GROMACS .gro file of C-alpha atoms in nm:
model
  273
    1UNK     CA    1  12.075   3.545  -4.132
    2UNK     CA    2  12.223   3.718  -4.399
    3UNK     CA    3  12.595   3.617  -4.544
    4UNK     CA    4  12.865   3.772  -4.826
    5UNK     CA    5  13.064   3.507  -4.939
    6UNK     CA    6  13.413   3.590  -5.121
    7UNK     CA    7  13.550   3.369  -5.413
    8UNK     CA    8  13.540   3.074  -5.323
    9UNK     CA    9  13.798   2.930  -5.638
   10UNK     CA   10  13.634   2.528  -5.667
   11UNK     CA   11  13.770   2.486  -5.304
   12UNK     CA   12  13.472   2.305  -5.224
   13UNK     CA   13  13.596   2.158  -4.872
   14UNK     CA   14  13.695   2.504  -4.763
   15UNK     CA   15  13.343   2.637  -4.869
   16UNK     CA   16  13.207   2.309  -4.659
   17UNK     CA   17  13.371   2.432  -4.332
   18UNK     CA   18  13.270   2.788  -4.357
   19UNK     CA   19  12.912   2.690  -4.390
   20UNK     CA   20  12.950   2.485  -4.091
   21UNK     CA   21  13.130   2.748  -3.891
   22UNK     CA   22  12.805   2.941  -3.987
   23UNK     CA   23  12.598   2.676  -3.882
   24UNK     CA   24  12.425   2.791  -4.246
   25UNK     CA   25  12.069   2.684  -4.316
   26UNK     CA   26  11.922   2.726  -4.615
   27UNK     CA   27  11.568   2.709  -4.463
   28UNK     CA   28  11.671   2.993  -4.235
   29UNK     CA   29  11.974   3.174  -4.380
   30UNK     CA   30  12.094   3.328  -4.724
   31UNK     CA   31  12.399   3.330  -4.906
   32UNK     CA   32  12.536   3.593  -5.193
   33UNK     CA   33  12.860   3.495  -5.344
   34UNK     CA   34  13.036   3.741  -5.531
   35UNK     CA   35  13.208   3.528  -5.882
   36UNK     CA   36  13.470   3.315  -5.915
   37UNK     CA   37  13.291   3.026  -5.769
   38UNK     CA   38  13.547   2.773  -5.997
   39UNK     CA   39  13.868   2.731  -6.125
   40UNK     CA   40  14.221   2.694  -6.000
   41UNK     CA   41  14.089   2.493  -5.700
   42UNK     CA   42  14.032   2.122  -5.675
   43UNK     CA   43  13.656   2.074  -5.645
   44UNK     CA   44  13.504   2.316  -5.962
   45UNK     CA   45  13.215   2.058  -6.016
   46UNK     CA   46  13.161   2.014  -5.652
   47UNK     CA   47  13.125   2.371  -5.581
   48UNK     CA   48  12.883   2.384  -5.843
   49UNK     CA   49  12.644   2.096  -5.705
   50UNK     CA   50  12.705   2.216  -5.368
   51UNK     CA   51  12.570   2.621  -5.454
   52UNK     CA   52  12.281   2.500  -5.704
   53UNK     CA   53  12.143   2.228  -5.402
   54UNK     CA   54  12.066   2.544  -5.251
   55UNK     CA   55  11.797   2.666  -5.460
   56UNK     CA   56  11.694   3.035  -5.341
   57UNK     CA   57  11.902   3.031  -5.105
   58UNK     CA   58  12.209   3.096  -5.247
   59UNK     CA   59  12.273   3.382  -5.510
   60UNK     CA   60  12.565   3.366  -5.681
   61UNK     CA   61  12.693   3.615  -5.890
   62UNK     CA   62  12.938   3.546  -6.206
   63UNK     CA   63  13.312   3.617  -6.209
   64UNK     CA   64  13.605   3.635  -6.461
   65UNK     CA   65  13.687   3.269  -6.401
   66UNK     CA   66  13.371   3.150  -6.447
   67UNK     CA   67  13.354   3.321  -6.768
   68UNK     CA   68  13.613   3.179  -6.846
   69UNK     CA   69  13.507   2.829  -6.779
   70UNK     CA   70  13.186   2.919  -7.068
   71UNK     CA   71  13.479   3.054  -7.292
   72UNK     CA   72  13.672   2.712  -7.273
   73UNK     CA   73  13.334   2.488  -7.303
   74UNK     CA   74  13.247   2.714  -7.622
   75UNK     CA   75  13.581   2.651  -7.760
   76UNK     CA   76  13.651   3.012  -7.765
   77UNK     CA   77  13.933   2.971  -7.517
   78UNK     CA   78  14.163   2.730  -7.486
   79UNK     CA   79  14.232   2.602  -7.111
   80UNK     CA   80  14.514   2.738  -6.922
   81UNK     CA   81  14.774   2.480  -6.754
   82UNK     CA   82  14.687   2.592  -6.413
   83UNK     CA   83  14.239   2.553  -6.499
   84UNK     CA   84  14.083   2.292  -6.268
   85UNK     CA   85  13.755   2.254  -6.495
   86UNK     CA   86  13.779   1.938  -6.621
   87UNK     CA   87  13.549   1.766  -6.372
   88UNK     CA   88  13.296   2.033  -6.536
   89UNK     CA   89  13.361   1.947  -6.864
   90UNK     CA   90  13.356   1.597  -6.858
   91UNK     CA   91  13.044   1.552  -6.631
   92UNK     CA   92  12.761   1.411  -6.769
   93UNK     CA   93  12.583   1.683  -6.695
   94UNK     CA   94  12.801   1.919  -6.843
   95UNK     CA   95  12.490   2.107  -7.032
   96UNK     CA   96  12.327   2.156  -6.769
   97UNK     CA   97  12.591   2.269  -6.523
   98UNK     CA   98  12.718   2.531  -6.817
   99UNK     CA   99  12.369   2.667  -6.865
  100UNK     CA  100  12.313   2.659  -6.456
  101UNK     CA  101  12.569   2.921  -6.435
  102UNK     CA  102  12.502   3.123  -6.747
  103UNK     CA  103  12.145   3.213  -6.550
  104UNK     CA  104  12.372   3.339  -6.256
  105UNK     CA  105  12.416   3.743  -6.228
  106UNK     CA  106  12.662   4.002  -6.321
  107UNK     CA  107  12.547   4.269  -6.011
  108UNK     CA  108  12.279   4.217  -5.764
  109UNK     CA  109  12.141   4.398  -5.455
  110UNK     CA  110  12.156   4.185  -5.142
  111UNK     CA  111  12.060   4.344  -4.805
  112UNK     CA  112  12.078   4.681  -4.932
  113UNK     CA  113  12.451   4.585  -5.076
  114UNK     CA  114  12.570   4.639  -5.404
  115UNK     CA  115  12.757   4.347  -5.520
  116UNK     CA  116  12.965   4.344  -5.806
  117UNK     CA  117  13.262   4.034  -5.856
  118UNK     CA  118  13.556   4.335  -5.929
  119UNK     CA  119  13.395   4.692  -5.895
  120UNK     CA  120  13.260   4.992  -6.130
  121UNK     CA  121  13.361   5.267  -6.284
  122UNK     CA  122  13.356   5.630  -6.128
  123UNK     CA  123  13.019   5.736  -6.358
  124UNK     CA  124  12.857   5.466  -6.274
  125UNK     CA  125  12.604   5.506  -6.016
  126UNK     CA  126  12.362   5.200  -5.884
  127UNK     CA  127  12.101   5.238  -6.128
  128UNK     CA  128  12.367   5.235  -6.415
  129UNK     CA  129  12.559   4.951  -6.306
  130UNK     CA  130  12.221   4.723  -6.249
  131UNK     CA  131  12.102   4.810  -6.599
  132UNK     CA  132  12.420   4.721  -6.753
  133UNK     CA  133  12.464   4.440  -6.568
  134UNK     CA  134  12.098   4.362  -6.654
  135UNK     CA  135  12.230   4.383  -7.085
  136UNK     CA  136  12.528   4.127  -7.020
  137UNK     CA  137  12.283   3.877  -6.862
  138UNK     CA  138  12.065   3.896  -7.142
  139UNK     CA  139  12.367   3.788  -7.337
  140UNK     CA  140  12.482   3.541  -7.158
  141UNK     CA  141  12.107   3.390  -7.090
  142UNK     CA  142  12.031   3.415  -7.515
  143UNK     CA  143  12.082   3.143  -7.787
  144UNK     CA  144  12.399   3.442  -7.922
  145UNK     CA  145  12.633   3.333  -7.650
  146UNK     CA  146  12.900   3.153  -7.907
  147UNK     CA  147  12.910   3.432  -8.103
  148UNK     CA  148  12.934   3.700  -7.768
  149UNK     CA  149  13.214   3.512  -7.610
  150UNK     CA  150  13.435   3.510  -7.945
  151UNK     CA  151  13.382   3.886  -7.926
  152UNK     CA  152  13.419   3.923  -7.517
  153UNK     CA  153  13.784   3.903  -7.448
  154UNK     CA  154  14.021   4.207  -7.532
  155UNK     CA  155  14.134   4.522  -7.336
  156UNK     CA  156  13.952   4.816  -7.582
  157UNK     CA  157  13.760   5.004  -7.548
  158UNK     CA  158  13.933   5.148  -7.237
  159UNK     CA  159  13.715   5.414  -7.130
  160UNK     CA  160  13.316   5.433  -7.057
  161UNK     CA  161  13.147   5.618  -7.332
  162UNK     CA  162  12.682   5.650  -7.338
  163UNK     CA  163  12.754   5.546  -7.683
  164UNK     CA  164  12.915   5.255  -7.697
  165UNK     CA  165  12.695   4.963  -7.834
  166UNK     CA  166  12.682   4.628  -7.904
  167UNK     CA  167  12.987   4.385  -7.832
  168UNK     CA  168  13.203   4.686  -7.752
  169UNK     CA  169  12.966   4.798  -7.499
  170UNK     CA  170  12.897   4.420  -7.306
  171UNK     CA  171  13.282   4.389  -7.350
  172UNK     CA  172  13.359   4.723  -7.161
  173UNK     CA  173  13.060   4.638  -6.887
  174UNK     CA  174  13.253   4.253  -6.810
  175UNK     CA  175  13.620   4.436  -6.762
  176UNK     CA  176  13.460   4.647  -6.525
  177UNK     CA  177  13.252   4.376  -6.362
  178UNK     CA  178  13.441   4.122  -6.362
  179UNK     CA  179  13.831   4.268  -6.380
  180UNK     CA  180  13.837   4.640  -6.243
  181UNK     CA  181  14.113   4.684  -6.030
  182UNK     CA  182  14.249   5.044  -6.130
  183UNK     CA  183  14.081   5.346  -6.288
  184UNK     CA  184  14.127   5.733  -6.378
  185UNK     CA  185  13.873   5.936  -6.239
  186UNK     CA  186  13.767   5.971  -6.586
  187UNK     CA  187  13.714   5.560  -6.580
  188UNK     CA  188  13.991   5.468  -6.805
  189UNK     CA  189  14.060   5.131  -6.722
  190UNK     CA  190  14.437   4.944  -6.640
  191UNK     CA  191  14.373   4.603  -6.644
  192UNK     CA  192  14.714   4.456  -6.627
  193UNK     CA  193  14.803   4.553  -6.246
  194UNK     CA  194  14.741   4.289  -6.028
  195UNK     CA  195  14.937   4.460  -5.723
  196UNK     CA  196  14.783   4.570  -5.426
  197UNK     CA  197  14.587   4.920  -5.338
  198UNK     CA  198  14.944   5.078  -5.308
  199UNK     CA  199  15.053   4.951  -5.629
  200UNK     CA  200  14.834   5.214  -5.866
  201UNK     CA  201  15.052   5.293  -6.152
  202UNK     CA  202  15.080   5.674  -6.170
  203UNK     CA  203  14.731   5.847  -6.209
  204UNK     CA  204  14.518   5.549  -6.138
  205UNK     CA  205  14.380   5.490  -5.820
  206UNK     CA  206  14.202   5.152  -5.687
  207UNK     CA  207  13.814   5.230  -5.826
  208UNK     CA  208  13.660   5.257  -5.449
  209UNK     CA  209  13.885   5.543  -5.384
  210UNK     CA  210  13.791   5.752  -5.604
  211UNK     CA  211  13.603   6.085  -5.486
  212UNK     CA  212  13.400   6.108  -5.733
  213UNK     CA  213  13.241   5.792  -5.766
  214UNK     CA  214  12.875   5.809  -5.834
  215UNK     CA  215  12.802   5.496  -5.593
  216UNK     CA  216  13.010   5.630  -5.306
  217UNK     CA  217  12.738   5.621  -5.025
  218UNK     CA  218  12.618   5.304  -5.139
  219UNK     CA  219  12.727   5.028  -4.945
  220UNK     CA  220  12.932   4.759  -5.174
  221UNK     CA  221  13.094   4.440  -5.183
  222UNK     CA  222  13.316   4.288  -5.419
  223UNK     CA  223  13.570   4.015  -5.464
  224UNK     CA  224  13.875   3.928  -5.705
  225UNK     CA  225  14.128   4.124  -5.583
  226UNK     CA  226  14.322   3.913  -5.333
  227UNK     CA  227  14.656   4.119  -5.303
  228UNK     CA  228  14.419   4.383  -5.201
  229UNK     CA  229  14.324   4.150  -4.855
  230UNK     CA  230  14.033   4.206  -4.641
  231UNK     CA  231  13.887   4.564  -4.664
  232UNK     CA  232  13.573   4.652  -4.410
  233UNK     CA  233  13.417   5.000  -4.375
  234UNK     CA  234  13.127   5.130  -4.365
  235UNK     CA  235  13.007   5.082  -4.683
  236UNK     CA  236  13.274   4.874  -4.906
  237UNK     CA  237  13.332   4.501  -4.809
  238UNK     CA  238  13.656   4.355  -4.971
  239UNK     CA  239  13.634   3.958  -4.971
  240UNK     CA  240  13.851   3.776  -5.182
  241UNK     CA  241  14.087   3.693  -4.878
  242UNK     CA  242  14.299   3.463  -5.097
  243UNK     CA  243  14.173   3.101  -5.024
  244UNK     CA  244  14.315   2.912  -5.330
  245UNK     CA  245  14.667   3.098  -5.254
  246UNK     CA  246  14.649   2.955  -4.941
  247UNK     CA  247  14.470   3.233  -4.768
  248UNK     CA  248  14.092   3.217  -4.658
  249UNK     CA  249  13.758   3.194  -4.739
  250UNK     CA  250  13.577   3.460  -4.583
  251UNK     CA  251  13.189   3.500  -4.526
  252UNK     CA  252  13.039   3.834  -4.361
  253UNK     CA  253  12.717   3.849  -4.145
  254UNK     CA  254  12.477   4.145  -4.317
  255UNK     CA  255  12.158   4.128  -4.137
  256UNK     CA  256  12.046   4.379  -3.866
  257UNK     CA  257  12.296   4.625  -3.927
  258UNK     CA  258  12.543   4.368  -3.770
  259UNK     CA  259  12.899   4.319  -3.919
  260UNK     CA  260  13.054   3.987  -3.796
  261UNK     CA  261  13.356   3.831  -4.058
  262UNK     CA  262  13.451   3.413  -4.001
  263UNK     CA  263  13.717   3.303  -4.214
  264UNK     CA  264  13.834   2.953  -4.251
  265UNK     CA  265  14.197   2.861  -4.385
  266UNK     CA  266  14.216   2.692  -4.687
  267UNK     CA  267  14.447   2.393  -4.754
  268UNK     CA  268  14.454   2.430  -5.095
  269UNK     CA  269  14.758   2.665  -5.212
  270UNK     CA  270  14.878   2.788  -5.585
  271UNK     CA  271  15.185   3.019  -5.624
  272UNK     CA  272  15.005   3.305  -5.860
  273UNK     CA  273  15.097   3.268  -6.211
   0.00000   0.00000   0.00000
């Protein structure tokens, strides 16, 4: 059987009872988590251990916190007051754990679902967005990443452009991966909104519902956007159901066409920040 897994935050326990409630093998079934697998809840490292033990499989793609956490282990970033990666960072293991999840993806096809941590932009279609994804990967993979995360943060350029290159480019690709929540239809980004589907400011709309998105047909799943709550249609999955807020952590049956959603509360709860 076949799973989507939303963001599961370092709530490690939570993540433990929804593979239960799945009765999840990993001789029989497969997982595909879609980023933010650490950070803000209490078990970073043990989510880590717990999704590598896996092996095959589990795929787990990367998310703006868990840039982050390469960011702060860089010294590129300093850690926020509210970051839960120290158990991370001081592990023995540390190296490895770091370079464990730089090999992890930025977009991935899972079941015939398109799986991105935050979204895409209107002109991307699924070709686009795997061959972009594909470029950041390399970064992240190559013996450059210092120098790429100094240049990854910042909020320009704002609009998708064929000729971007270089660190302007990767940086444009990772605020659409990894922070999308509003667009133009022209794919100028607003990255400071963190309200919910209603709260566009005026003409942005949520990515997904825009008409003329080049991947509308495809069927995709996503994460990060937990004031959005649960979406399901036809082809667009919303699963960051808010488990480190207190929420839960959601995991959707794929296989066969079938659609079946288990949640499991989480105890862990943060007031947003």
């Amino acid at each position: 059987m076949d799973y989507l897994i939303g963001d599961v935050q370092g709530c490690c326990d939570a993540l433990d009872r929804l593979l239960a409630e799945i009765g999840f093998s990993p001789s029989r079934d497969r997982l595909a988590l879609v980023g933010d697998l650490v950070n803000r809840g209490p078990g970073s490292l043990a989510t880590l251990k717990r999704l590598r033990a896996m092996g095959d499989a589990a795929t787990c793609l990367l998310g703006n916190h868990d840039l982050h956490l390469l960011a702060v282990a860089h010294g590129v970033r300093k850690p926020r007051k509210d970051d839960t990666l120290d158990d991370v960072l001081s592990s023995k293991k540390r190296g490895e754990w770091l370079d464990w999840l730089r090999q992890r993806r930025m977009a991935h096809v899972f079941d015939g679902w398109l799986l991105v941590h935050a979204g895409v932009v209107p002109q991307w279609d699924l070709g686009t967005t795997l061959a972009l994804a594909a470029e950041v990967e390399a970064v992240l993979r190559g013996r450059e990443l210092p120098a790429w995360l100094n240049q990854m943060y910042g909020n320009e350029p704002a609009q998708w452009s064929e000729s971007l290159r270089g660190a302007e480019r990767w940086r444009f690709v990772v605020n659409v991966l990894t922070r999308i929540r509003f667009c133009t239809p022209e794919g100028r980004l607003e990255l400071k909104n963190k309200e919910g589907a209603t709260g566009a400011p005026p003409g942005y709309q949520p990515w997904f519902d825009i008409a003329t998105r080049r991947t509308r047909g495809v069927p995709m799943a996503f994460g990060h956007w937990s004031t959005l709550g649960r979406i399901d249609r036809p082809d667009l999955l919303a699963l960051d159901t808010g488990c480190v807020w207190g929420g839960a952590l959601s995991a959707v049956r794929i296989d066969g066409g079938r659609r079946e959603w288990v949640q499991v509360a989480c105890e862990q709860a943060q007031v947003p920040g």
